[in-house]
Amino acid sequence: MSMSDSMLVEAISYFRSNKGFQRIFDRMRKKYQSLGTMGGTIELRNMLPEEREALTGFLRKNYMNQKSASIKLENFQKALEHTKFSGLLLEDILNDYFGEELISNKVAKERYQQEQDEFFANIIRKFEGTTAGQWLRDTLKERNNAYYIFMQRYNINRERLGKDIEDVCRALEQLPILSGEKFRLPVFASSITSNPHSFDSNTTCGLIFLYALAWQFGVGRPVNVEETAELYYVSGILFDEVSNYVLCNGLKAYKDGNLHPGWNGFYNCKESLQVSLANLSTVDKVVSPLGKVYVFENAGVFSAVLDKLSWNYPPLVCTYGQVRLSSLVLLDMLSKEGTMIYYSGDFDPEGLRIADRLQSRYGDQLILWRYGATDYKKALSYESLDDVRLKKMDNIVSPDLVDLSLYIRQHACAGYQELIIDDLVNDILTS
């Protein structure tokens, strides 16, 4: 060890053993980080006795009766020259005192950015020329999609983040839909990561995966379970496929070009069939023998209409209120076959929003059934609608439903399908 190294070790030992220098050195470090050079002035307020004593002895100026002090770093360096530590630089002392290189905030920020850029660049290089690589590039360039999750998790655990992103990239390249297959979410996750819960939506990896899927299919990140299930489904991934079901009547399904025996059995027996998402995923197409289907929001109305028309066995569907993915998949299949969809729902903000969503999805193939002002008057109840519920109709886009929403606002009462069942039955009989 050289003489200067030995002197530096002794200086560090001296300053560390004197608690009076602790806050002084901390302020010096912060000043250097701010300025990028050993200069400027530090302020000490409400000085402790040991701080007054340390400054008095080191700077050879009486601080014993002062509550505060302003100290120029250049004066501290000059004072070193009058001690046995003469020849040492204050910057070197601070480096060893804190056990780390003294760098400015600007330099620290630049280094941090360089490290971060290289971190993501390394991942992108692994997926160069792939869809996954493009997703990652777009996310970082546009600072959208999963970008803010990346930034947050990078600061918490970058190694784990790197693994999650690579898992998602591999998943994006191996989506079941790309090979015309369907996998349940845990099975798919296991095939990519060996962990069936890797892509659960309550995990960081699962959330990043949803963002990646949203990018892949050009939609926004899902905000509820139904939207999540729909996004998974278009990817070839089944999620909650058993409890997600739809009720139907008078429809036929085909698999491998042949009538599905299960569906056909219910059809021949003139019975309604409750179909899960798992069931729907096994058939190739669903058709209505009449080329039309009558869709009800309310299960009670579905049953009441069917009771009156059981002999006729009409093609009916019940969505059970909020349209589940199973309902959308079934209606998509019917729409693909050119089926005209007649939709009837309640006259309240929630019902109109469902109707609006379906018309946006199926366009001219969906007919708003019994959604006129006269129908609303017949269905009118005494249930008042408050401003919070009425506001839910603000974003409706269908012209017919916009007109109806204005009428509903005037009366501020809900209307229900149960009160127009006879009209609905007559429509089916005469159409």
XYZ file of C-alpha atoms in Angstrom:
431
model
C 0.000 0.000 0.000
C 1.414 3.383 -1.028
C 1.758 6.285 1.382
C -1.152 8.150 -0.223
C -3.357 5.036 0.017
C -2.410 4.596 3.649
C -3.208 8.261 4.316
C -6.605 7.901 2.632
C -7.476 4.860 4.768
C -6.517 6.807 7.893
C -8.592 9.819 6.777
C -11.679 7.672 6.185
C -11.260 6.066 9.592
C -10.954 9.487 11.209
C -14.045 11.013 9.558
C -16.203 7.920 10.055
C -15.345 7.739 13.745
C -16.452 11.340 14.277
C -20.252 11.521 14.058
C -20.038 15.276 13.699
C -18.999 14.854 10.047
C -21.804 12.457 9.078
C -24.416 15.033 8.014
C -21.727 17.330 6.599
C -20.414 14.621 4.274
C -23.926 13.613 3.250
C -24.661 17.216 2.235
C -21.374 17.373 0.337
C -22.247 14.272 -1.635
C -25.656 15.680 -2.570
C -24.068 18.953 -3.634
C -21.616 17.103 -5.881
C -24.453 15.027 -7.364
C -26.336 18.234 -8.108
C -23.421 20.224 -9.593
C -21.233 17.472 -11.030
C -18.183 19.106 -9.462
C -16.697 19.639 -6.012
C -17.935 23.165 -5.421
C -20.778 25.239 -4.088
C -21.958 25.742 -0.535
C -23.784 23.446 1.878
C -26.150 24.615 4.587
C -26.440 23.045 8.026
C -29.404 24.046 10.186
C -30.109 23.137 13.796
C -26.566 21.890 14.258
C -25.902 19.239 16.847
C -23.143 19.789 19.480
C -20.888 17.205 17.811
C -21.288 19.014 14.467
C -20.294 22.355 15.990
C -17.286 20.734 17.613
C -16.200 18.959 14.408
C -16.427 22.124 12.298
C -14.670 24.263 14.925
C -11.740 21.869 15.130
C -11.439 21.172 11.404
C -12.072 24.606 9.888
C -10.405 26.451 12.799
C -13.342 28.758 13.196
C -15.602 29.017 16.222
C -18.994 27.416 15.533
C -19.750 26.525 19.155
C -22.498 29.120 19.585
C -23.992 28.885 16.096
C -27.261 27.109 15.274
C -26.613 27.117 11.524
C -23.624 27.229 9.209
C -22.800 27.798 5.544
C -19.735 25.910 4.366
C -18.012 26.258 1.026
C -16.619 22.979 -0.238
C -13.492 24.755 -1.456
C -12.851 25.934 2.126
C -13.159 22.363 3.362
C -10.575 21.292 0.758
C -8.224 24.102 1.845
C -8.622 23.064 5.489
C -7.418 19.562 4.543
C -4.078 21.103 3.544
C -3.531 22.178 7.169
C -3.997 18.643 8.509
C -1.989 15.458 8.307
C -4.200 14.581 5.350
C -2.636 17.272 3.197
C -2.463 16.214 -0.443
C -5.722 14.244 -0.406
C -8.650 15.393 -2.537
C -12.037 15.861 -0.914
C -13.592 13.979 -3.842
C -11.442 10.885 -3.118
C -12.310 11.050 0.552
C -16.042 11.200 -0.197
C -15.750 8.269 -2.620
C -14.186 6.014 0.011
C -16.277 7.412 2.861
C -19.476 6.240 1.143
C -17.888 3.211 -0.496
C -19.049 4.117 -4.002
C -18.081 6.270 -6.935
C -19.226 9.853 -6.591
C -21.175 10.775 -9.739
C -23.495 13.597 -10.669
C -27.237 13.129 -11.040
C -26.868 13.831 -14.757
C -24.271 11.125 -15.219
C -26.280 8.718 -13.043
C -29.366 9.349 -15.185
C -27.402 8.798 -18.397
C -25.925 5.541 -17.089
C -29.354 4.380 -15.922
C -30.842 5.083 -19.361
C -27.976 3.302 -21.121
C -28.405 0.238 -18.917
C -32.161 0.245 -19.473
C -31.813 0.625 -23.243
C -29.330 -2.238 -23.382
C -31.591 -4.401 -21.178
C -34.510 -4.145 -23.611
C -32.259 -4.258 -26.681
C -30.918 -7.638 -25.545
C -34.445 -9.031 -25.373
C -35.404 -7.566 -28.750
C -32.317 -9.162 -30.334
C -33.525 -12.574 -29.172
C -36.796 -12.064 -31.076
C -35.496 -10.118 -34.057
C -37.726 -10.445 -37.107
C -40.682 -11.867 -35.163
C -44.119 -10.510 -34.256
C -43.073 -10.535 -30.625
C -39.986 -8.462 -31.377
C -42.102 -5.912 -33.234
C -44.541 -5.714 -30.309
C -41.679 -4.966 -27.954
C -40.204 -2.356 -30.310
C -43.563 -0.626 -30.764
C -44.282 -0.631 -27.035
C -40.952 0.983 -26.176
C -41.008 3.439 -29.083
C -44.596 4.617 -28.589
C -44.465 4.380 -24.786
C -47.882 2.753 -24.666
C -49.349 -0.717 -24.219
C -47.301 -2.385 -21.426
C -44.646 0.366 -21.332
C -45.429 1.688 -17.855
C -45.496 -1.830 -16.427
C -42.047 -2.336 -17.942
C -40.719 0.834 -16.309
C -42.238 0.046 -12.929
C -41.092 -3.564 -12.830
C -37.638 -2.664 -14.179
C -37.001 -0.621 -11.054
C -38.291 -3.366 -8.762
C -36.841 -6.537 -10.268
C -35.377 -6.282 -13.754
C -34.265 -9.919 -13.867
C -37.793 -11.123 -13.242
C -39.163 -8.601 -15.735
C -36.780 -9.902 -18.391
C -37.986 -13.461 -17.880
C -41.655 -12.382 -17.983
C -41.188 -10.457 -21.229
C -39.375 -13.363 -22.873
C -42.135 -15.747 -21.763
C -44.752 -13.435 -23.263
C -42.768 -13.119 -26.491
C -42.591 -16.892 -26.851
C -46.313 -17.123 -26.126
C -47.093 -14.532 -28.786
C -45.169 -16.593 -31.323
C -46.979 -19.803 -30.379
C -50.604 -18.702 -30.016
C -52.938 -21.674 -30.614
C -54.917 -19.716 -33.213
C -51.815 -19.656 -35.448
C -52.092 -23.422 -35.881
C -55.895 -23.557 -35.784
C -55.952 -25.088 -32.314
C -57.518 -24.208 -28.961
C -55.851 -24.668 -25.583
C -57.052 -23.965 -22.091
C -55.118 -21.148 -20.454
C -53.296 -23.287 -17.817
C -52.286 -25.845 -20.446
C -51.009 -23.161 -22.789
C -49.089 -21.445 -19.974
C -47.499 -24.739 -18.997
C -46.363 -25.371 -22.564
C -44.543 -22.030 -22.602
C -43.232 -21.640 -19.039
C -43.835 -25.011 -17.295
C -46.056 -23.078 -14.869
C -49.842 -23.300 -15.422
C -50.386 -19.999 -13.599
C -47.790 -17.882 -15.416
C -50.381 -16.088 -17.540
C -53.052 -15.674 -14.863
C -54.349 -12.118 -15.165
C -53.492 -11.336 -11.537
C -49.762 -11.764 -12.224
C -47.391 -9.275 -13.840
C -46.574 -11.770 -16.577
C -50.272 -12.379 -17.215
C -50.988 -8.658 -17.417
C -48.136 -8.133 -19.892
C -49.493 -11.060 -21.916
C -52.922 -9.380 -22.129
C -51.277 -6.184 -23.356
C -49.380 -8.172 -25.980
C -52.582 -9.864 -27.148
C -54.353 -6.503 -27.311
C -51.542 -5.217 -29.563
C -51.654 -8.365 -31.690
C -55.389 -8.051 -32.370
C -55.565 -4.242 -32.482
C -57.848 -3.731 -29.495
C -57.594 -2.001 -26.136
C -56.511 -3.892 -23.046
C -59.549 -5.721 -21.617
C -61.046 -4.075 -18.543
C -63.292 -6.874 -17.292
C -63.568 -10.659 -17.247
C -65.788 -10.823 -20.331
C -63.412 -8.758 -22.456
C -60.492 -10.806 -21.166
C -62.225 -14.068 -22.078
C -63.031 -12.720 -25.553
C -59.432 -11.677 -26.198
C -58.170 -15.075 -25.076
C -60.734 -16.803 -27.284
C -59.694 -15.047 -30.482
C -56.148 -16.123 -29.608
C -57.227 -19.749 -29.412
C -57.119 -19.804 -25.612
C -60.065 -21.001 -23.521
C -60.705 -19.188 -20.259
C -63.575 -19.925 -17.856
C -65.102 -21.999 -20.623
C -67.410 -24.083 -18.391
C -69.234 -21.384 -16.406
C -69.458 -19.215 -19.543
C -72.649 -20.420 -21.233
C -75.599 -19.369 -23.377
C -79.140 -20.739 -23.689
C -80.513 -21.533 -27.137
C -83.437 -23.202 -28.860
C -84.179 -24.418 -32.390
C -80.602 -24.237 -33.686
C -78.413 -26.862 -35.347
C -74.657 -27.323 -35.129
C -72.158 -29.090 -37.394
C -68.831 -30.751 -36.752
C -66.578 -32.075 -39.509
C -69.369 -31.425 -42.016
C -71.935 -33.526 -40.120
C -74.790 -32.619 -37.823
C -73.586 -32.617 -34.228
C -75.452 -35.525 -32.577
C -75.862 -33.746 -29.244
C -77.316 -30.571 -30.705
C -79.413 -32.581 -33.151
C -80.855 -34.650 -30.313
C -82.113 -31.554 -28.503
C -83.452 -30.186 -31.794
C -85.400 -33.373 -32.572
C -86.802 -33.454 -29.029
C -87.753 -29.765 -29.327
C -85.869 -28.906 -26.135
C -83.729 -25.919 -25.213
C -79.991 -26.400 -24.917
C -77.580 -24.669 -22.545
C -74.232 -24.462 -24.309
C -70.899 -23.652 -22.671
C -67.947 -21.988 -24.331
C -66.213 -25.360 -24.214
C -69.102 -26.891 -26.190
C -68.999 -24.109 -28.782
C -65.271 -24.549 -29.262
C -65.838 -28.100 -30.539
C -68.271 -27.279 -33.377
C -67.509 -25.837 -36.798
C -70.701 -23.891 -37.375
C -74.166 -23.168 -35.983
C -77.161 -22.463 -38.195
C -80.794 -21.425 -37.844
C -83.053 -23.465 -40.158
C -85.187 -20.326 -40.609
C -82.258 -18.041 -41.434
C -83.125 -15.851 -38.456
C -82.784 -15.962 -34.676
C -84.583 -14.108 -31.885
C -82.301 -13.008 -29.072
C -83.513 -12.084 -25.590
C -81.615 -10.409 -22.804
C -83.899 -11.816 -20.116
C -84.123 -15.542 -19.253
C -87.656 -15.147 -17.925
C -88.850 -13.641 -21.203
C -87.067 -16.362 -23.168
C -88.941 -19.008 -21.180
C -92.291 -17.215 -21.387
C -92.045 -16.846 -25.166
C -91.011 -20.476 -25.541
C -93.958 -21.622 -23.389
C -96.320 -19.920 -25.813
C -94.505 -21.232 -28.890
C -93.227 -24.650 -27.833
C -95.207 -26.275 -30.624
C -93.514 -23.964 -33.118
C -89.959 -24.525 -31.786
C -88.572 -21.138 -32.930
C -84.851 -20.312 -33.080
C -84.190 -18.420 -29.836
C -81.137 -17.330 -27.834
C -80.902 -15.976 -24.286
C -77.826 -13.959 -23.279
C -78.618 -13.811 -19.548
C -78.303 -10.029 -19.277
C -74.757 -8.876 -19.912
C -73.563 -10.563 -23.092
C -71.058 -13.229 -22.195
C -68.372 -14.468 -24.534
C -70.317 -17.653 -25.163
C -73.226 -15.537 -26.472
C -70.919 -13.574 -28.759
C -69.274 -16.731 -30.094
C -72.691 -18.261 -30.845
C -73.971 -15.090 -32.506
C -70.719 -14.771 -34.463
C -71.248 -18.274 -35.821
C -74.841 -17.494 -36.765
C -73.810 -14.195 -38.328
C -71.152 -15.959 -40.390
C -73.901 -18.116 -41.891
C -75.879 -15.014 -42.886
C -78.469 -15.326 -40.103
C -80.576 -12.238 -39.358
C -80.431 -11.461 -35.638
C -83.453 -9.915 -33.915
C -82.456 -8.510 -30.541
C -84.850 -7.535 -27.757
C -83.784 -6.197 -24.363
C -84.953 -4.080 -21.450
C -85.572 -0.356 -21.787
C -82.995 0.846 -19.300
C -79.473 2.293 -19.702
C -77.821 -1.086 -19.255
C -80.125 -2.747 -21.782
C -79.572 -0.029 -24.373
C -75.814 -0.278 -23.997
C -75.955 -4.035 -24.672
C -78.116 -3.463 -27.757
C -75.760 -0.731 -28.958
C -72.742 -2.987 -28.532
C -74.388 -5.802 -30.491
C -75.473 -3.535 -33.335
C -71.939 -2.142 -33.591
C -70.671 -5.721 -33.841
C -73.193 -7.137 -36.329
C -74.239 -4.049 -38.269
C -77.101 -4.574 -40.722
C -77.430 -8.221 -39.708
C -78.880 -7.164 -36.355
C -82.374 -5.733 -36.117
C -83.323 -3.786 -32.996
C -86.511 -5.615 -32.151
C -89.328 -3.695 -30.421
C -87.116 -0.734 -29.545
C -89.518 2.052 -30.510
C -91.129 4.756 -28.373
C -94.489 2.937 -28.520
C -92.874 -0.261 -27.249
C -91.205 1.678 -24.439
C -94.553 3.133 -23.345
C -96.059 -0.361 -23.168
C -93.081 -1.651 -21.199
C -92.900 1.362 -18.861
C -92.548 0.565 -15.160
C -92.513 2.646 -11.987
C -88.785 2.097 -11.453
C -87.129 5.490 -11.636
C -83.696 5.976 -13.188
C -81.281 8.288 -11.389
C -78.760 10.555 -13.097
C -75.911 8.081 -12.576
C -77.708 5.363 -14.534
C -79.017 7.755 -17.182
C -75.471 8.963 -17.817
C -74.560 5.434 -18.940
C -76.393 6.192 -22.203
C -74.061 9.098 -23.099
C -71.823 7.006 -25.365
C -74.526 5.187 -27.336
C -73.898 5.512 -31.091
C -76.793 3.711 -32.807
C -79.117 6.465 -34.176
C -82.291 4.545 -33.250
C -81.037 3.940 -29.725
C -79.891 7.560 -29.339
C -83.451 8.694 -30.111
C -84.858 6.148 -27.669
C -82.375 7.195 -24.980
C -83.608 10.787 -25.213
C -87.156 9.546 -24.729
C -86.110 7.467 -21.720
C -84.333 10.491 -20.213
C -87.560 12.465 -20.418
C -89.520 9.848 -18.479
C -86.583 8.700 -16.283
C -88.197 5.297 -15.767
C -87.173 1.827 -16.886
C -89.204 -0.402 -19.196
C -89.135 -4.196 -19.164
C -89.557 -6.914 -21.790
C -92.007 -8.842 -19.619
C -94.682 -6.235 -20.399
C -94.481 -6.733 -24.183
C -94.259 -10.537 -24.328
C -97.473 -10.853 -26.370
C -96.081 -8.466 -28.994
C -92.826 -10.426 -29.151
C -94.707 -13.716 -29.577
C -96.908 -12.247 -32.317
C -93.844 -10.945 -34.172
C -92.299 -14.406 -34.224
C -95.533 -15.970 -35.454
C -96.064 -13.472 -38.270
C -92.495 -12.887 -39.433
